[in-house]
Tab-separated table of C-alpha atoms in Angstrom:
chain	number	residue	atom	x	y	z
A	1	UNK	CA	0.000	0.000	0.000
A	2	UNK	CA	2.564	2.254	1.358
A	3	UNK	CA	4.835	1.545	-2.359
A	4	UNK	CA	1.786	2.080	-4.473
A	5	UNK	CA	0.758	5.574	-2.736
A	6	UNK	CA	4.675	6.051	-2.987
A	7	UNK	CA	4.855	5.439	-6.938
A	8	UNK	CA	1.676	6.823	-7.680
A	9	UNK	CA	2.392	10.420	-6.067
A	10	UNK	CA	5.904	10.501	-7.276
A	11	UNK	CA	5.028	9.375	-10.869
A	12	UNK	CA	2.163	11.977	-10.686
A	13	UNK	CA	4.799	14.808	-9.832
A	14	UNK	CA	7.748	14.527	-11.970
A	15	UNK	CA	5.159	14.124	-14.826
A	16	UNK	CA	3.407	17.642	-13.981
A	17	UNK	CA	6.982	18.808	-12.972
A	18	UNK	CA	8.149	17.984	-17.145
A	19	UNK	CA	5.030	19.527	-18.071
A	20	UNK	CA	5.636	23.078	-16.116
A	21	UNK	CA	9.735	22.846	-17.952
A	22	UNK	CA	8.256	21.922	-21.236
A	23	UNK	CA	4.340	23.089	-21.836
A	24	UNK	CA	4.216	26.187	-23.959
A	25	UNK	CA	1.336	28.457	-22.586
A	26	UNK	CA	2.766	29.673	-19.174
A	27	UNK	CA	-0.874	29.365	-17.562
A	28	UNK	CA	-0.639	25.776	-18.084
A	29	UNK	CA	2.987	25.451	-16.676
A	30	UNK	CA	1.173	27.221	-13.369
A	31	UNK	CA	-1.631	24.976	-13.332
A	32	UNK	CA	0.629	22.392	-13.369
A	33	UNK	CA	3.100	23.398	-10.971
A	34	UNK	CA	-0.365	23.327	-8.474
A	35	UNK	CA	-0.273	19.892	-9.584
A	36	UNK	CA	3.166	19.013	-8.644
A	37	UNK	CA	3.119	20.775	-4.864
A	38	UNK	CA	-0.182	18.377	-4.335
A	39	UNK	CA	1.663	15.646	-5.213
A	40	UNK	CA	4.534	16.438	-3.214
A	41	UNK	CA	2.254	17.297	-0.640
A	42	UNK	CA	0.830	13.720	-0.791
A	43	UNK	CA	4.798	12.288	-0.377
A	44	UNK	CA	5.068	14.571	2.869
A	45	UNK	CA	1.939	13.215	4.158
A	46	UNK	CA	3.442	9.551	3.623
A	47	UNK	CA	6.648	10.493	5.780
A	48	UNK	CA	4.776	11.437	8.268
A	49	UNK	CA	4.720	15.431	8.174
A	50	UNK	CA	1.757	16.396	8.109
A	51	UNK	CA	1.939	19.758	9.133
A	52	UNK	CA	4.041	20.586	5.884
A	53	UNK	CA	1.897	19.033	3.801
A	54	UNK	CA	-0.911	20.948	4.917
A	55	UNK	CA	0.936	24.070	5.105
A	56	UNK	CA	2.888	23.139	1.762
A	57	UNK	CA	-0.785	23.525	-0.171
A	58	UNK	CA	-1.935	26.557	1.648
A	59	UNK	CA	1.139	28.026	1.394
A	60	UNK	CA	2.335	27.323	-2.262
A	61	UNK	CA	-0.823	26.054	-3.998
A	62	UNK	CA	-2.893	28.718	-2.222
A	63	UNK	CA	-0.787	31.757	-2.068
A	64	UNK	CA	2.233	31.366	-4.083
A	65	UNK	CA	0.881	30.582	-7.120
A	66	UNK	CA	-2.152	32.168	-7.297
A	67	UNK	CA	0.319	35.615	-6.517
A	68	UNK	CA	2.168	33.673	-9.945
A	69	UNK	CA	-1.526	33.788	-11.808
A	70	UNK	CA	-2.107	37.229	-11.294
A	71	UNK	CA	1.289	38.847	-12.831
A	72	UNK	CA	0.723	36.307	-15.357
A	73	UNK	CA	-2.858	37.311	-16.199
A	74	UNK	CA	-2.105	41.015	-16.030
A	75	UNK	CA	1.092	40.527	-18.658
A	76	UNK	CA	-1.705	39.007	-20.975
A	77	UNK	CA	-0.239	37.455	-24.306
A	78	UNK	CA	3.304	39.528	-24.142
A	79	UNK	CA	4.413	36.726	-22.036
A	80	UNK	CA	2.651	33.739	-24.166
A	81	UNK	CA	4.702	33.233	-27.358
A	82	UNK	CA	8.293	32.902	-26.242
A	83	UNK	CA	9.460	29.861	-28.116
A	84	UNK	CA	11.167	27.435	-26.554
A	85	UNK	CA	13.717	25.868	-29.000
A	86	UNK	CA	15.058	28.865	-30.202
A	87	UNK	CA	17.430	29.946	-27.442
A	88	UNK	CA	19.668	26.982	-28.200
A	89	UNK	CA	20.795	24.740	-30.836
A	90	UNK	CA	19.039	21.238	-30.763
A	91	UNK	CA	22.593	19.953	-30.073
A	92	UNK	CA	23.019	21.419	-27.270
A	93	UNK	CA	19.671	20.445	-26.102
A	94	UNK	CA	20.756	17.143	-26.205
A	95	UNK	CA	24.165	17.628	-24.619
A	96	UNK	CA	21.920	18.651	-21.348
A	97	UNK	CA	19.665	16.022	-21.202
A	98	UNK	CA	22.283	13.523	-22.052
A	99	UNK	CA	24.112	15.055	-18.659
A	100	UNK	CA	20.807	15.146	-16.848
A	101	UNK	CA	20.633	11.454	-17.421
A	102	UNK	CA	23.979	10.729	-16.457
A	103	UNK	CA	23.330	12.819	-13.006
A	104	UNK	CA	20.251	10.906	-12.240
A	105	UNK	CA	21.976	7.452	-13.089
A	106	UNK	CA	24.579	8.008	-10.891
A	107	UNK	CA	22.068	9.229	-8.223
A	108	UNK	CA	20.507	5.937	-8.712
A	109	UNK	CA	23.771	3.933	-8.484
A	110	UNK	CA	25.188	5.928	-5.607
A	111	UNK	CA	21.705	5.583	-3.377
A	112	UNK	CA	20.546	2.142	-3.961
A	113	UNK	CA	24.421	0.608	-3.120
A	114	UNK	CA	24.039	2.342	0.614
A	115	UNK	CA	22.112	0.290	3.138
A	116	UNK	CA	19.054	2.964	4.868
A	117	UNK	CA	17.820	1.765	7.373
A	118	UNK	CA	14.027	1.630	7.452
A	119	UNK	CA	12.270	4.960	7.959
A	120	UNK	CA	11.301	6.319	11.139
A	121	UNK	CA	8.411	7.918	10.645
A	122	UNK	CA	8.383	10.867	13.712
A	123	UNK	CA	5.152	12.708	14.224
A	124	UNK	CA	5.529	15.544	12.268
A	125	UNK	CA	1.869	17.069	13.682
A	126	UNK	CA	1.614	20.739	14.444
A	127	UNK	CA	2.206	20.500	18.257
A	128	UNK	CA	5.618	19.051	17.525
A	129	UNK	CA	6.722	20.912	14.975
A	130	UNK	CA	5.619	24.153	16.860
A	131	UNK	CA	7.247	22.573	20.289
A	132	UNK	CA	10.684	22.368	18.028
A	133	UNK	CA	10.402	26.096	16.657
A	134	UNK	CA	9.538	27.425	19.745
A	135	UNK	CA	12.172	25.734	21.637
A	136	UNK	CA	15.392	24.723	19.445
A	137	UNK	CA	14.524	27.161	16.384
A	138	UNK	CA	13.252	29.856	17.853
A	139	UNK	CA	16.311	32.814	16.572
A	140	UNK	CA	15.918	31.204	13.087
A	141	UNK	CA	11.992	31.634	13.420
A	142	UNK	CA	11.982	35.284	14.630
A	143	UNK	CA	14.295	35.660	12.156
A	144	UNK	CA	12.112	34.832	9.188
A	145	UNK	CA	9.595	36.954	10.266
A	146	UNK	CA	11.697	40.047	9.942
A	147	UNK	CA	12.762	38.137	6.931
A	148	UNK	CA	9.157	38.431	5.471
A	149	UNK	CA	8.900	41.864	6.874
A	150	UNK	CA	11.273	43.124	4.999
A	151	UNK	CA	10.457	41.430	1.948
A	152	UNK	CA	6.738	43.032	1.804
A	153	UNK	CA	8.568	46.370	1.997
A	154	UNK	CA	11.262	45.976	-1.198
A	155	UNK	CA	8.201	44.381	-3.081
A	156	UNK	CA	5.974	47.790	-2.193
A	157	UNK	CA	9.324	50.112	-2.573
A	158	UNK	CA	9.825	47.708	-6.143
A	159	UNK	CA	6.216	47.765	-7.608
A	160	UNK	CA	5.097	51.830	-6.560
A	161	UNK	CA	4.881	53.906	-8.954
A	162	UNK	CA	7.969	56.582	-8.889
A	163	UNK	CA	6.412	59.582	-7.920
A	164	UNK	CA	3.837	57.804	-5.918
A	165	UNK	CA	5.521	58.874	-2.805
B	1	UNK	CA	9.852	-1.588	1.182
B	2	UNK	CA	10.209	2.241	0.695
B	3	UNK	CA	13.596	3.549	2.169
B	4	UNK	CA	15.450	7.215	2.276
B	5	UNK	CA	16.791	6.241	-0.969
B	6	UNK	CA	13.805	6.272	-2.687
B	7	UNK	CA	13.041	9.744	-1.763
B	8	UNK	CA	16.256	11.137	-2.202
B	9	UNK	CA	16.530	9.616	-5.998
B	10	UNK	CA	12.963	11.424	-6.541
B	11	UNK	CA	14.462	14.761	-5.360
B	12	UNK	CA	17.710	14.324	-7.359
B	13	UNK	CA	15.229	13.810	-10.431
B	14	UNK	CA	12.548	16.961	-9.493
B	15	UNK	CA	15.994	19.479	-9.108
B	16	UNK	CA	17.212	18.362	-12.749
B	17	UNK	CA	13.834	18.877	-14.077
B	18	UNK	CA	14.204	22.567	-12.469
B	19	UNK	CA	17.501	23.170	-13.957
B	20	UNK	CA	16.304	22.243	-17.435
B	21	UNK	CA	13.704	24.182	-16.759
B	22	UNK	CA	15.798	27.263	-15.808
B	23	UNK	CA	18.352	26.580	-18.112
B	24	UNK	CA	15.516	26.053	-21.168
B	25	UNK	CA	12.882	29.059	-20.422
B	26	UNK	CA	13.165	32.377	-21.772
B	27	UNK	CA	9.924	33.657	-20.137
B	28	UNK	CA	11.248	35.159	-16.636
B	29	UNK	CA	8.321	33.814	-14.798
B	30	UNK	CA	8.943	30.573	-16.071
B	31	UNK	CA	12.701	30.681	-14.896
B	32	UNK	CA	10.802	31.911	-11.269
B	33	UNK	CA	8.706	28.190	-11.538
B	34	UNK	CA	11.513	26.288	-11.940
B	35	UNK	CA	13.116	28.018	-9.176
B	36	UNK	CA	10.103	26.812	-6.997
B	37	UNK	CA	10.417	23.318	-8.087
B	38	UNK	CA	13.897	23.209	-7.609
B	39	UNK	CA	13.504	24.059	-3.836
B	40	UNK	CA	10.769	22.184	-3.487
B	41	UNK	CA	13.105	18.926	-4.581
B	42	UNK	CA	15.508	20.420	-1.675
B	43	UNK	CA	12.564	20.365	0.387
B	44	UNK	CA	11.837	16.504	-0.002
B	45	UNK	CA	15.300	15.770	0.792
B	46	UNK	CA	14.874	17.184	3.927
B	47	UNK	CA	11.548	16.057	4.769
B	48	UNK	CA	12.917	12.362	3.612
B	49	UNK	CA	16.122	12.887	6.175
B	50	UNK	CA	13.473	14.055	8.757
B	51	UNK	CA	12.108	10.415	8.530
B	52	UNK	CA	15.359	8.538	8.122
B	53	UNK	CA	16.716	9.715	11.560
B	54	UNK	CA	12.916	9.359	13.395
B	55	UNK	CA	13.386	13.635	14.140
B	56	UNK	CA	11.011	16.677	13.690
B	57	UNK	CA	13.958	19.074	13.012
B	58	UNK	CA	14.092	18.395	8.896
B	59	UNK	CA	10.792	19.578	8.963
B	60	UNK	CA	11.409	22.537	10.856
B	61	UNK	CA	14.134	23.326	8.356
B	62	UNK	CA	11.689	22.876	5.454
B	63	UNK	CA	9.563	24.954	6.957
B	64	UNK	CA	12.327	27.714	6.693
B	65	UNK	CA	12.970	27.080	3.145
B	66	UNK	CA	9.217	27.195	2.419
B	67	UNK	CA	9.089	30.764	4.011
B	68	UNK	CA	12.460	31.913	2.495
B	69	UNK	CA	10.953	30.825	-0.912
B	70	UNK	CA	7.647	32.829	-0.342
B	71	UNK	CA	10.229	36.110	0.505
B	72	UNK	CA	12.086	34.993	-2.881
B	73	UNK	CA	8.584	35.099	-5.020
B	74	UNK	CA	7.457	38.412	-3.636
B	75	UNK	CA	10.748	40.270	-4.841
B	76	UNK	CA	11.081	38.454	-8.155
B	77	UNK	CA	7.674	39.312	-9.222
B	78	UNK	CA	7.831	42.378	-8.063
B	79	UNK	CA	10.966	42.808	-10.226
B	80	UNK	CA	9.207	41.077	-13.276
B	81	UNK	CA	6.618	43.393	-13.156
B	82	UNK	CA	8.910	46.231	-13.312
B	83	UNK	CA	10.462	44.493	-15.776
B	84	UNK	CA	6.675	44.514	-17.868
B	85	UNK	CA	6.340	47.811	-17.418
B	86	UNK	CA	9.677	49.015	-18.719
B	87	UNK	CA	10.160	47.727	-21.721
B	88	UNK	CA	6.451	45.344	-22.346
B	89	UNK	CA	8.515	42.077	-22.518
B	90	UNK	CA	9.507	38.989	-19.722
B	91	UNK	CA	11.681	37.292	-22.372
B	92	UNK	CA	15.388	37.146	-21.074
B	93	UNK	CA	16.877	37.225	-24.679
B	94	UNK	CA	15.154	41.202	-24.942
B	95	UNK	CA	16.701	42.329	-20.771
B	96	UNK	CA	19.856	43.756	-22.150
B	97	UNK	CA	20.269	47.058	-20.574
B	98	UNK	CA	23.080	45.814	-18.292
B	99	UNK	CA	25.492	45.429	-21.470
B	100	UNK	CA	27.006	48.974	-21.161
């Protein structure tokens, strides 16, 4: 049960993960980058965190993306017909893929010779991922909120309008 | 039997996919998705070495990366949409005003 869920969500993302690299309307590649974080937020269920699967679909299918669908929408067709084959030379198109296949073989080779031991699943609920950032984490976790502070203000100070002010 | 390796082969294959697709894409927002997958391949790794050593703290530290990514997204679309507004155009083969 555990290797079919296991299959199934990973075969579902790396398919919509090829789609977003090579789909040609960028709404598409959005809608299927939703598909790929649900997918991947199916995997984090199976190792036991749950709350980053929950937050990883409120966070990036919710927010994220839908942030993505707006500039998207508002750039209207500008942004649709960018080609994607004529950047490079088909050769060297090749070249990459040929060296993407070599990384993931060797991934493959390196991983499966080394003995895991079986997964420990921990309980990855809310209460103990909170109890960890409020105890262990806690100057990293302040820091990311002045982290996202800071980041609303150079996005307003970006986007205004220059004699807005 | 699923073990870590499993995982960690999926994440190695998700990043590559992100690099082709940042490598590939001439539409700036595009290069910003594969961006997001390629952390979110990070992010498996860690979630995967969470459960190999039977600890909460990988999580924590995807956590992190999720909110460090959600910083990331704001400023590059901000930028892309100054980008639009400049000169009408996300493709990177038409951003050439930093040739001198």
């Amino acid at each position: 049960m555990e290797s079919l869920l296991f299959y199934s969500f990973s075969a579902l993302s790396v398919l919509s993960a090829l789609s977003v690299v090579l789909v040609k309307k960028p709404t598409r590649a959005l809608l299927s980058l939703v598909v790929t974080m649900v997918a991947l937020s199916g995997l984090y269920l199976l190792l036991g965190a749950y709350f980053i699967a929950i937050a990883q679909i409120i966070v990036y299918a919710g927010a994220v993306l839908v942030l993505f669908l707006f500039v998207i929408m508002l750039q209207g067709v500008a942004a649709e017909d960018i080609p994607l084959l004529k950047r490079f030379p088909l050769r060297y198109i090749i070249l990459f893929l040929a060296a993407g296949g070599v990384f993931i073989a060797l991934l493959t080779v390196v991983f499966s010779r080394i003995n895991f031991p079986a997964l420990r699943v921990p309980e990855g609920t809310l209460e103990a991922v909170g109890r960890s950032l409020f105890t262990d984490f806690l100057l990293p976790f302040e820091l990311t909120a002045v982290l996202l502070l800071l980041s609303v203000f150079a996005a307003v100070a970006l986007a205004k309008k220059d004699d807005a002010l | 039997m699923i073990t870590a390796a499993h995982y960690l082969i999926l994440s190695g294959v998700l990043f590559t996919i992100g690099l082709l697709g940042l490598l590939l894409r001439r539409n700036v927002l595009l290069i910003l998705l594969s961006i997001e997958i390629m952390l979110n391949a990070a992010n498996l790794s860690l979630v995967a070495g969470s459960a190999l050593h039977g600890e909460v703290d990988g999580q924590v530290t995807a956590f992190f990366v999720m909110v460090i990514a959600a910083a990331e997204v704001t400023i590059g679309l901000a930028i892309a949409v100054l980008l639009f507004r400049k000169q009408d155009s996300v493709d990177t083969n038409q951003i050439t005003f930093l040739q001198g």
